[in-house]
Amino acid sequence: MKETTTWVVADPDQEDMFWPSEAMKQRAWMSDPSIYEESDKDPVAFWEKLAREGLHWYKEWDTAYNEAPPYFTWFQGGRLNASYNCLDRHVKTWRRNKVAIIGVREPIDEPAQSLTYYDLYREVNKFANVLKSLGVGRGDRVSIYLPMIPEAQIAMLACARLGAPHSVVFSAFAPDSLRSRIEDAGSKVLITCDGYYRRGRPVNLKNNADDAVEGTTIEDVIVFRRTGQEVNWVEDRDHWWHELMAEADPYCEPEVMDSEETLYILYTSGTTGKPKGVIHTTGGHMVQAHWTTLWDFDLHDEDVFWCTADIGWVTGHTYNVYGPLSVGATQIFFEGAPDFPDRSRVWQIVENHGVTVFYTAPTLIRMFAGWGDEWLKKHDLSGLRLLATVGEPINREAWMWFFNKVGGGRCPVIDTWWQTETGGTLINALPGIGPFIPTVAGRSFPGTRHEILDEQGNPLGVGEGGLLVQKSPFGPGMLRGVYGDPEMYKDNYWTEYGDRTYYTGDGARLFIEDNFRITGRVDDVMKVAGHRLSSAEVENAVCGHPQVAECAVVAAPHDIKGTTPYAFVRLSEGEPSEELAKEIITHVVKALGPTCRPEKILFADALPRTRSGKIMRRILQRLVSDEPIGDTVTIENPESVDTLKALVGYRDKS
Ligand code: WTA
């Protein structure tokens, strides 16, 4: 019968609604829909049960949940260690020799590096001792600037073993971005490498690191040798990873951490020009990482999980490190680019390494679809049984292509909504419960509550668009603050609707009861190819060019990337030219890295502003999105809008 051989079935009454088959339900860790009501009756008791069942605690907590708005705690008084949970407990079981990480290299002639749980355990213990020998201890911050090589996970887990919060910085960020994150965190050690491979060529990373650390709090730099290329060397400050490891003792006792002690800081872009150091704590993060990994991706011991996110973003933290390792899964960790040496690379990896669960971003799916089906057809993808997405809204075409072409119409597509701040997924369908609906993320994860509010804070029903919020009790994996900046924490998340309602910054609507469709950011945060960028940060970089008087950066729609930055620029001197536009773009890339590259520079004599002189980004946003401009009475210089309409080729969609 069809039901036993395929993982999903279509709803005959609803063209676009899919449900798990009996086989999927039987296989799934969670297939009982009553979990939603049950967990909602007493979310704290629910999370306590999960915490007990999912993790190893040296001591149970005194207080499961406490709220002192806008702060809250989970499992306070409970003691655990994240690296113990990811490693030690597995090496005491048959999983000791199970493969934990398959490090797939960029150069095709270099074999993949498989690390078993025991291999990883040994490396992490030794590296924790290396850090210790440099004076790193509990509470010390360590910055990590590494590409997609397993040493990134080793470094993170070694920090966790010592109770030293890590701050991982995306390897494509420019030296200035690394520097400001090092300075804000006050890190004393930086872990980096000589370089890495990108489309067959070695890229130097150490030079960037050198530029970034000068004059900061960094005392020691540990350099992993990946490419063997020439690097600059600062005696006494720089150390080769392999030399230190050769001397290191094989075992390091894990620190016994309080649940509420910081596991890591991760910088993310907000609405201001300054990145925020989002704080995640040990117990809450581990509980959320563990259970969302198990239930969302339905990982079993025979699965091979591949999350394509970079380690520099939160998805890389939760679903390339703490989640999959906590549940004892096998995962792929891929160094390279999806189109090298050709556009079938990803599918070749899926086939060759037997990937069963594939988690990626809508941007990549749109790119794959645009490349054409021939690349998929070269490979056997029949091993896949679950697909998932994250990072930005997915359009219907991309969802259906992913479902039909990659998943062969068998695999549920789990569209997970979450943020750096939430630490783990929060809104998505569960594979054993469903439904799976294109463009609809799904339900609040059991034990959490979300609502859609209008601007006055009234809850909205099915069909009405509003702002997505989270209600108390907040998920255990939620951020506990912004490093060194309590005001920013309050202003960003707890002023819009008061200090008991977490404001996400996303617009959403209920598609059907309990099922959320997320429509995207409503603030000045941009999602470009799934990467989170701040308009203000890019503006600061554009304005750093000596000929720019002022500028405004907005997210314009883009077929593949979802949105892309357009910079409106007024010059202080010189004439607009293509050359100058290129120069400004190069300037931004140098300051922030290629991820923040503006797609277009639009030179304007005047930008729309309020009476008080503030540039009205909202109007520019509508101009580049072909949306109705709306009321212009509050614009001091409405004539500027007509000029800009011509400049951007505005076509009112309404
Ligand atoms: C967006 C990434 C629609 C959203 C984990 C959110 C999504 C921001 C989805 C956080 C989704 C993430 N559907 N939008 N499934 N997932 N987003 O911090 O705008 O890099 O606020 O975390 O990504 O981005 P961040």
XYZ file of C-alpha atoms and ligand atoms in Angstrom:
679
model
C 0.000 0.000 0.000
C 1.146 3.508 -0.756
C 1.122 4.538 2.898
C 3.823 2.126 3.962
C 6.282 3.096 1.270
C 6.015 6.844 1.298
C 6.511 9.315 4.133
C 3.807 11.837 3.321
C 0.280 11.779 1.908
C -1.559 14.656 0.294
C -4.842 15.851 1.714
C -7.414 15.110 -1.008
C -9.508 18.120 0.023
C -6.660 20.559 0.134
C -4.413 20.735 -2.854
C -1.446 21.993 -0.874
C -1.669 20.208 2.419
C 0.377 17.132 3.242
C 0.248 14.769 6.191
C 2.597 12.127 7.554
C 1.899 8.606 6.366
C 1.373 5.775 8.860
C 4.973 4.732 8.286
C 6.226 8.209 9.155
C 4.032 8.378 12.235
C 5.255 5.026 13.425
C 8.829 6.003 12.925
C 8.640 9.478 14.423
C 9.785 10.258 17.949
C 6.718 12.428 18.334
C 3.479 11.604 16.557
C 0.827 12.285 19.170
C -0.995 15.544 18.446
C -2.254 15.743 22.024
C 1.292 16.838 22.942
C 0.253 20.411 22.085
C -2.628 20.597 24.557
C -0.833 18.551 27.175
C 2.280 20.742 27.119
C 0.186 23.882 27.111
C -1.550 22.962 30.363
C 1.717 23.248 32.241
C 4.639 24.273 30.011
C 7.073 24.416 32.907
C 6.348 20.850 34.003
C 6.594 19.814 30.344
C 10.072 21.309 29.914
C 11.171 19.866 33.248
C 10.275 16.403 32.008
C 12.198 16.987 28.773
C 15.193 18.358 30.676
C 15.295 15.277 32.883
C 14.878 12.808 30.040
C 17.134 14.455 27.484
C 20.224 15.483 29.392
C 22.694 14.372 31.997
C 22.614 16.630 35.059
C 25.151 16.421 37.868
C 22.450 17.879 40.090
C 18.813 18.702 39.501
C 17.621 22.323 39.562
C 16.077 24.112 42.526
C 13.778 26.367 40.508
C 12.441 25.194 37.159
C 11.353 28.619 35.907
C 11.447 32.094 37.290
C 10.385 35.381 35.759
C 11.532 38.828 36.827
C 10.530 40.743 33.680
C 12.159 41.222 31.302
C 14.456 38.512 32.652
C 13.677 34.874 33.240
C 15.629 31.757 34.180
C 15.318 28.041 33.568
C 16.531 25.189 35.748
C 18.446 27.456 38.117
C 20.566 25.515 40.557
C 20.763 22.613 38.088
C 24.317 21.589 37.186
C 25.540 20.203 33.892
C 28.213 20.492 31.249
C 27.350 20.856 27.555
C 30.428 19.012 26.255
C 29.753 16.154 28.681
C 26.272 15.883 27.223
C 27.567 15.935 23.658
C 30.470 13.552 24.190
C 31.161 11.780 27.482
C 27.769 10.226 27.807
C 27.971 8.788 24.278
C 31.454 7.354 24.664
C 30.133 5.324 27.597
C 27.721 3.548 25.245
C 27.891 1.701 21.926
C 27.996 5.118 20.253
C 31.657 5.401 21.255
C 32.635 4.270 17.766
C 29.708 5.780 15.903
C 30.637 8.504 13.440
C 29.796 11.902 14.877
C 31.083 14.190 12.116
C 31.884 13.536 8.473
C 34.024 16.506 7.482
C 33.589 16.766 3.719
C 36.454 18.750 2.232
C 36.265 21.308 -0.539
C 39.033 19.822 -2.751
C 37.477 16.778 -4.390
C 40.647 14.720 -4.188
C 40.867 15.105 -0.417
C 39.072 12.310 1.423
C 36.365 13.152 3.944
C 37.496 13.196 7.546
C 35.295 11.011 9.735
C 35.423 11.565 13.463
C 33.773 9.075 15.771
C 32.351 10.185 19.090
C 35.464 8.820 20.733
C 37.744 10.687 18.281
C 35.865 13.895 18.951
C 35.942 13.282 22.698
C 39.740 12.902 22.630
C 40.289 15.970 20.488
C 37.988 18.125 22.622
C 39.607 17.002 25.859
C 43.075 17.736 24.535
C 42.054 21.072 23.111
C 40.379 22.057 26.374
C 43.741 21.389 28.045
C 45.446 23.532 25.402
C 43.128 26.427 26.214
C 43.675 25.837 29.904
C 47.435 25.992 29.403
C 46.943 29.470 27.943
C 45.055 30.511 31.047
C 41.497 30.148 29.780
C 39.086 29.284 32.568
C 35.453 29.459 33.512
C 33.805 32.676 32.373
C 36.648 33.758 30.030
C 35.516 34.618 26.520
C 37.169 32.943 23.537
C 36.678 34.151 19.961
C 36.586 31.607 17.152
C 37.126 32.579 13.502
C 37.133 29.328 11.580
C 35.666 27.988 8.351
C 33.589 24.820 8.001
C 36.131 22.338 9.300
C 35.557 20.020 12.300
C 38.110 21.989 14.311
C 35.348 24.585 14.700
C 33.195 22.100 16.591
C 36.222 20.874 18.553
C 37.074 24.433 19.592
C 33.488 25.225 20.617
C 33.093 22.057 22.666
C 36.472 22.609 24.334
C 35.287 26.046 25.442
C 32.058 24.531 26.724
C 34.052 21.938 28.641
C 35.898 24.720 30.474
C 32.815 26.885 30.966
C 34.442 29.572 28.800
C 31.782 31.216 26.587
C 32.725 31.122 22.925
C 31.992 33.855 20.441
C 32.133 32.435 16.917
C 32.534 35.001 14.149
C 31.501 34.126 10.568
C 34.694 33.485 8.574
C 33.506 35.667 5.673
C 33.280 38.719 7.928
C 35.956 41.334 7.415
C 38.682 42.115 9.981
C 36.792 45.145 11.345
C 33.739 43.019 12.069
C 35.890 40.473 13.878
C 37.675 43.211 15.773
C 34.509 44.857 17.072
C 33.182 41.488 18.240
C 36.462 40.662 19.985
C 36.463 44.033 21.685
C 32.873 43.851 22.809
C 33.333 40.362 24.267
C 36.772 41.160 25.723
C 38.110 37.808 24.488
C 41.634 36.826 25.475
C 42.189 34.022 22.974
C 41.380 33.799 19.266
C 41.200 30.478 17.440
C 41.649 30.648 13.671
C 43.453 28.867 10.818
C 45.938 29.688 8.095
C 43.292 29.513 5.397
C 40.633 27.413 3.766
C 39.547 26.347 0.315
C 36.994 28.158 -1.761
C 36.277 26.920 -5.267
C 39.559 25.067 -5.375
C 41.759 27.929 -4.213
C 43.213 28.525 -0.770
C 41.886 31.688 0.899
C 44.013 33.300 3.574
C 42.203 33.784 6.869
C 45.160 34.453 9.138
C 45.842 37.849 7.530
C 42.309 38.941 8.428
C 42.758 37.654 11.940
C 46.059 39.540 12.255
C 44.442 42.789 11.177
C 41.597 42.259 13.617
C 43.464 41.416 16.811
C 45.987 44.224 16.840
C 45.515 46.391 19.884
C 42.656 44.282 21.290
C 42.398 42.163 24.453
C 43.625 39.077 22.563
C 46.758 37.667 24.190
C 47.080 34.420 22.272
C 46.117 33.270 18.790
C 45.850 29.549 18.048
C 46.248 28.750 14.361
C 45.058 25.496 12.828
C 47.037 24.497 9.740
C 44.542 23.717 7.015
C 46.079 24.768 3.695
C 49.754 25.001 4.570
C 50.023 28.418 2.916
C 52.465 31.085 4.062
C 51.228 33.163 6.977
C 52.499 36.055 9.018
C 53.605 35.066 12.466
C 53.821 37.032 15.688
C 56.203 35.289 18.080
C 54.832 34.611 21.574
C 51.307 35.538 20.514
C 50.712 32.970 17.753
C 50.743 29.217 18.350
C 50.235 26.306 15.981
C 47.252 24.176 16.964
C 49.120 20.922 16.209
C 52.139 21.888 18.283
C 50.052 22.670 21.340
C 47.944 19.543 20.850
C 51.046 17.351 20.715
C 51.827 18.319 24.291
C 48.290 18.249 25.680
C 47.003 15.724 28.252
C 44.256 13.434 26.985
C 41.615 14.161 29.636
C 40.158 17.384 30.984
C 37.588 17.256 33.751
C 34.441 19.106 32.581
C 33.470 22.159 34.635
C 30.268 21.704 36.573
C 28.199 24.634 35.318
C 25.016 26.140 36.631
C 22.192 25.873 34.143
C 22.065 29.671 33.914
C 25.785 30.194 33.275
C 26.626 31.382 29.771
C 27.333 28.722 27.169
C 28.040 31.166 24.386
C 27.695 34.655 23.033
C 26.724 35.072 19.400
C 26.767 38.471 17.736
C 23.869 39.257 15.491
C 22.607 42.274 13.619
C 19.918 44.402 15.135
C 18.279 47.640 14.176
C 21.266 49.722 15.253
C 24.701 49.821 13.678
C 26.202 47.870 16.552
C 25.925 44.058 16.555
C 24.344 42.575 19.675
C 26.050 39.845 21.683
C 23.150 37.485 22.264
C 23.693 35.442 25.441
C 22.710 31.778 25.614
C 22.886 29.801 28.826
C 23.926 26.200 29.339
C 20.867 24.307 30.583
C 18.155 26.062 28.607
C 20.081 25.996 25.346
C 20.941 22.323 25.684
C 17.374 21.309 26.473
C 16.012 23.207 23.504
C 18.787 22.064 21.149
C 18.353 18.434 22.154
C 14.594 18.159 21.831
C 14.099 20.313 18.770
C 16.778 18.268 16.968
C 15.111 15.037 17.930
C 11.532 15.998 17.182
C 11.893 18.384 14.220
C 14.376 16.304 12.251
C 13.301 13.023 13.747
C 16.888 11.816 13.959
C 17.463 8.134 14.618
C 20.752 6.314 14.916
C 20.741 5.176 11.303
C 20.247 8.729 9.984
C 22.833 10.983 8.407
C 21.946 14.602 9.054
C 23.175 17.485 6.960
C 22.549 21.037 8.043
C 24.158 23.320 5.459
C 24.363 26.396 7.713
C 27.703 28.030 8.389
C 29.092 27.602 11.890
C 29.242 31.421 12.178
C 25.443 31.688 12.413
C 23.097 30.385 15.061
C 21.871 27.490 12.926
C 25.456 26.266 12.807
C 25.649 26.429 16.604
C 22.418 24.666 17.432
C 22.171 22.218 14.526
C 25.821 21.564 13.690
C 27.020 21.268 17.260
C 24.859 21.155 20.364
C 21.693 19.518 18.989
C 23.001 16.683 16.798
C 25.861 15.840 19.137
C 23.591 15.836 22.166
C 21.270 13.311 20.514
C 24.231 11.223 19.302
C 23.616 11.748 15.574
C 25.929 11.442 12.571
C 26.269 14.680 10.626
C 27.915 16.067 7.518
C 30.066 19.176 7.881
C 30.952 20.559 4.453
C 33.813 22.960 3.864
C 33.002 23.927 0.306
C 30.660 25.740 -2.020
C 27.582 24.138 -3.600
C 28.772 24.760 -7.161
C 32.309 23.476 -6.983
C 33.566 21.612 -8.962
C 30.094 21.633 -10.501
C 26.472 22.206 -9.611
C 25.838 18.627 -8.601
C 28.208 18.767 -5.621
C 25.494 18.855 -2.986
C 23.617 15.931 -4.524
C 26.828 14.003 -4.916
C 27.439 14.411 -1.165
C 23.861 13.381 -0.379
C 24.305 10.220 -2.406
C 27.856 9.322 -1.425
C 27.414 9.843 2.299
C 23.897 8.486 2.524
C 22.284 11.696 3.783
C 18.755 11.030 5.046
C 17.808 14.389 6.583
C 18.701 17.596 4.756
C 18.268 21.045 6.357
C 18.971 24.110 4.220
C 17.858 27.649 3.347
C 15.240 28.850 0.838
C 17.902 30.894 -0.976
C 19.853 27.747 -1.765
C 16.708 25.928 -2.834
C 15.839 28.759 -5.249
C 19.384 28.685 -6.562
C 19.299 24.897 -7.083
C 15.916 25.161 -8.810
C 17.293 27.893 -11.079
C 20.216 25.672 -12.086
C 17.775 23.102 -13.447
C 16.864 19.534 -12.572
C 19.643 17.920 -14.583
C 22.101 18.309 -11.692
C 19.884 16.310 -9.338
C 19.227 13.627 -11.874
C 22.855 12.591 -11.874
C 22.478 11.297 -8.329
C 20.383 8.852 -6.373
C 18.516 10.862 -3.758
C 16.194 8.061 -2.701
C 17.884 7.834 0.712
C 16.431 11.188 1.754
C 13.425 10.951 4.033
C 13.078 14.397 5.567
C 13.756 17.913 4.287
C 13.820 21.130 6.258
C 14.374 24.849 5.737
C 15.271 27.884 7.815
C 16.260 31.504 7.672
C 13.698 33.318 5.547
C 10.208 32.886 4.220
C 9.982 30.201 1.557
C 7.855 30.856 -1.506
C 5.448 28.253 -2.803
C 7.422 27.440 -5.972
C 10.612 26.780 -4.031
C 8.761 24.644 -1.462
C 7.127 22.523 -4.175
C 10.366 22.135 -6.107
C 12.172 21.003 -2.957
C 9.349 18.640 -2.056
C 8.912 17.098 -5.510
C 12.350 17.204 -7.054
C 14.659 16.701 -4.097
C 12.285 14.771 -1.858
C 10.641 12.836 -4.673
C 7.254 13.748 -3.189
C 8.003 11.428 -0.239
C 9.683 13.637 2.319
C 8.000 16.090 4.664
C 9.334 19.636 4.315
C 9.768 21.106 7.799
C 9.869 24.901 7.576
C 11.444 26.000 10.855
C 10.994 29.546 12.087
C 13.367 30.811 14.718
C 16.036 33.433 15.459
C 19.492 33.837 16.955
C 17.661 35.021 20.045
C 15.441 31.963 20.392
C 18.420 29.564 20.385
C 16.449 26.798 18.692
C 13.491 26.282 16.405
C 10.149 27.479 17.735
C 7.541 27.356 14.989
C 7.309 24.399 12.618
C 5.314 21.291 11.813
C 6.513 18.091 13.488
C 7.237 15.275 11.005
C 5.055 12.708 12.753
C 2.118 15.097 13.156
C 1.968 17.570 10.245
C 0.382 19.197 8.337
C 3.086 20.319 5.920
C 1.856 23.347 4.027
C 3.925 25.341 1.528
C 4.780 28.838 2.882
C 3.406 27.994 6.336
C 5.933 27.266 9.076
C 3.412 25.539 11.330
C 2.728 25.397 15.068
C 4.514 26.642 18.144
C 6.866 23.968 19.435
C 5.180 22.165 22.334
C 5.666 24.100 25.553
C 5.877 27.508 23.827
C 3.202 30.028 22.873
C 3.109 32.548 20.072
C 0.505 35.064 19.082
C -0.045 37.600 16.349
C -0.834 41.050 17.635
C -1.990 44.238 15.999
C -0.128 47.464 16.707
C -2.219 48.085 19.829
C -1.398 44.628 21.157
C -4.715 42.885 20.449
C -4.453 39.229 19.407
C -5.496 38.580 15.816
C -7.388 35.619 14.418
C -6.996 33.542 11.271
C -6.137 35.519 8.167
C -5.188 38.850 9.714
C -1.611 40.024 9.377
C 0.198 41.395 12.433
C 3.320 41.076 14.523
C 4.618 37.814 15.876
C 5.293 37.640 19.619
C 6.127 34.968 22.166
C 4.217 34.709 25.421
C 5.391 33.642 28.853
C 6.681 31.151 29.885
C 9.415 31.758 27.331
C 11.204 28.789 25.753
C 14.236 27.565 27.724
C 16.570 28.244 24.805
C 15.705 31.955 24.604
C 18.398 34.597 24.999
C 19.063 35.808 28.520
C 20.446 39.196 27.598
C 22.698 41.225 25.332
C 26.320 41.037 26.418
C 27.321 44.204 28.241
C 24.197 46.065 27.162
C 21.061 45.525 29.282
C 19.438 48.620 27.768
C 19.711 47.206 24.267
C 18.122 43.980 25.540
C 15.158 45.867 26.984
C 14.745 48.229 24.044
C 14.904 45.595 21.360
C 12.635 42.935 22.710
C 10.615 44.170 25.653
C 9.324 47.669 24.932
C 6.974 47.140 21.999
C 4.344 45.227 23.987
C 5.680 45.498 27.525
C 8.174 43.434 29.437
C 6.148 40.201 29.458
C 5.752 39.797 25.700
C 8.784 39.000 23.566
C 8.776 40.998 20.333
C 10.252 39.052 17.405
C 10.516 41.801 14.768
C 8.676 39.520 12.311
C 5.335 39.922 10.616
C 3.048 36.889 10.448
C -0.515 35.681 9.994
C -2.412 32.584 11.002
C -3.019 30.523 7.897
C -5.367 28.136 9.667
C -5.834 27.824 13.387
C -2.504 27.480 15.250
C -0.520 27.464 11.993
C 1.686 30.480 11.411
C 2.781 31.893 8.091
C 5.795 34.147 8.656
C 5.956 37.071 6.266
C 9.352 38.546 7.174
C 10.995 41.328 9.165
C 9.085 44.465 9.947
C 12.105 46.354 11.311
C 15.410 47.480 9.818
C 16.925 44.041 9.939
C 17.480 42.545 6.479
C 17.621 38.893 5.525
C 19.831 38.576 2.474
C 20.306 35.032 1.185
C 19.263 33.951 4.670
C 22.046 36.023 6.257
C 20.967 38.489 8.876
C 22.249 42.018 8.274
C 21.437 45.376 9.722
C 20.550 48.314 7.484
C 22.294 50.636 9.913
C 25.530 48.653 9.831
C 25.673 48.701 6.032
C 24.780 52.416 6.069
C 27.670 53.133 8.419
C 30.000 51.376 6.009
C 28.617 53.223 2.958
C 28.908 56.534 4.792
C 32.524 55.678 5.554
C 33.316 56.442 1.913
C 34.707 59.999 1.807
C 32.400 61.183 -0.989
C 29.160 60.036 0.654
C 27.192 62.704 2.515
C 24.365 60.465 3.625
C 22.719 57.215 2.729
C 19.871 54.849 3.483
C 19.964 51.101 2.943
C 16.828 49.061 2.389
C 16.051 45.460 1.438
C 14.790 45.112 -2.126
C 13.097 41.900 -3.318
C 15.391 39.454 -5.110
C 14.391 36.258 -6.953
C 17.030 34.064 -5.375
C 18.270 35.805 -2.247
C 14.812 36.756 -1.019
C 15.939 40.311 -0.491
C 19.120 42.245 -1.220
C 20.486 45.606 -0.009
C 19.993 48.732 -2.124
C 21.853 51.830 -0.964
C 20.415 55.279 -1.674
C 23.315 57.683 -1.612
C 23.635 61.462 -1.598
C 27.132 62.613 -2.464
C 29.020 65.370 -0.718
C 31.400 65.808 -3.634
C 31.978 64.491 -7.133
C 29.515 63.241 -9.704
C 27.601 59.969 -9.721
C 29.236 57.365 -11.933
C 29.424 53.628 -12.325
C 33.032 53.796 -11.197
C 32.088 55.548 -8.003
C 29.285 53.054 -7.335
C 31.819 50.233 -7.688
C 34.211 52.039 -5.392
C 31.539 52.411 -2.716
C 30.623 48.732 -2.997
C 34.278 47.722 -2.649
C 34.521 49.980 0.365
C 31.590 48.191 2.065
C 32.962 44.745 1.256
C 36.284 45.733 2.758
C 34.642 47.038 5.909
C 32.082 44.293 6.497
C 32.824 41.352 4.196
C 31.224 40.136 0.962
C 27.954 39.095 2.632
C 27.039 42.748 3.125
C 27.702 43.830 -0.472
C 25.048 46.311 -1.656
C 23.415 45.070 -4.849
C 22.832 48.587 -6.162
C 23.975 52.101 -5.396
C 21.252 54.604 -6.245
C 22.529 58.160 -6.388
C 19.931 60.736 -5.373
C 19.992 64.496 -4.840
C 17.490 64.290 -2.028
C 16.057 61.542 0.153
C 12.567 61.707 1.659
C 12.701 62.917 5.228
C 10.445 63.750 8.131
C 10.021 67.302 9.446
C 12.639 66.499 12.051
C 15.071 65.534 9.280
C 15.073 61.734 9.624
C 15.368 59.805 6.357
C 12.148 57.854 5.786
C 13.477 54.387 5.060
C 9.936 53.035 5.038
C 9.169 55.048 1.906
C 12.350 53.879 0.217
C 11.499 50.323 1.165
C 8.127 50.642 -0.570
C 9.711 52.253 -3.607
C 12.112 49.376 -4.193
C 9.403 46.772 -3.505
C 6.849 48.353 -5.859
C 4.450 48.660 -2.927
C 1.921 51.464 -2.537
C 3.736 54.511 -1.130
C 0.796 55.438 1.097
C 0.253 58.726 2.769
C 2.965 61.273 2.013
C 1.786 64.128 4.243
C 4.460 63.479 6.840
C 7.206 63.856 4.225
C 8.950 67.183 4.402
C 10.065 67.000 0.748
C 7.442 64.904 -1.116
C 8.871 65.927 -4.509
C 11.933 63.766 -3.764
C 9.690 60.687 -3.977
C 8.740 61.388 -7.609
C 12.368 61.703 -8.616
C 13.176 58.467 -6.821
C 10.290 56.654 -8.490
C 11.910 57.288 -11.843
C 15.315 56.308 -10.476
C 14.216 52.876 -9.230
C 11.731 52.206 -12.053
C 8.828 52.078 -9.604
C 5.695 50.203 -10.659
C 2.890 50.383 -8.129
C 1.666 46.802 -7.617
C -1.742 47.858 -6.264
C 13.826 34.926 9.526
C 18.025 32.274 11.837
C 10.393 32.880 7.632
C 12.952 35.779 10.419
C 17.609 30.959 12.517
C 13.727 35.821 11.718
C 12.322 33.035 8.886
C 15.146 35.865 11.228
C 12.315 31.635 9.086
C 16.154 35.384 12.222
C 11.272 30.870 8.479
C 14.014 32.504 10.131
N 10.343 31.547 7.774
N 11.367 33.641 8.173
N 11.205 29.562 8.585
N 13.388 31.341 9.868
N 13.393 33.527 9.535
O 18.763 35.394 13.757
O 12.861 37.050 9.846
O 19.802 34.716 11.547
O 13.435 36.925 12.528
O 18.227 33.228 12.805
O 15.128 35.021 10.069
O 17.428 35.318 11.647
P 18.646 34.716 12.453
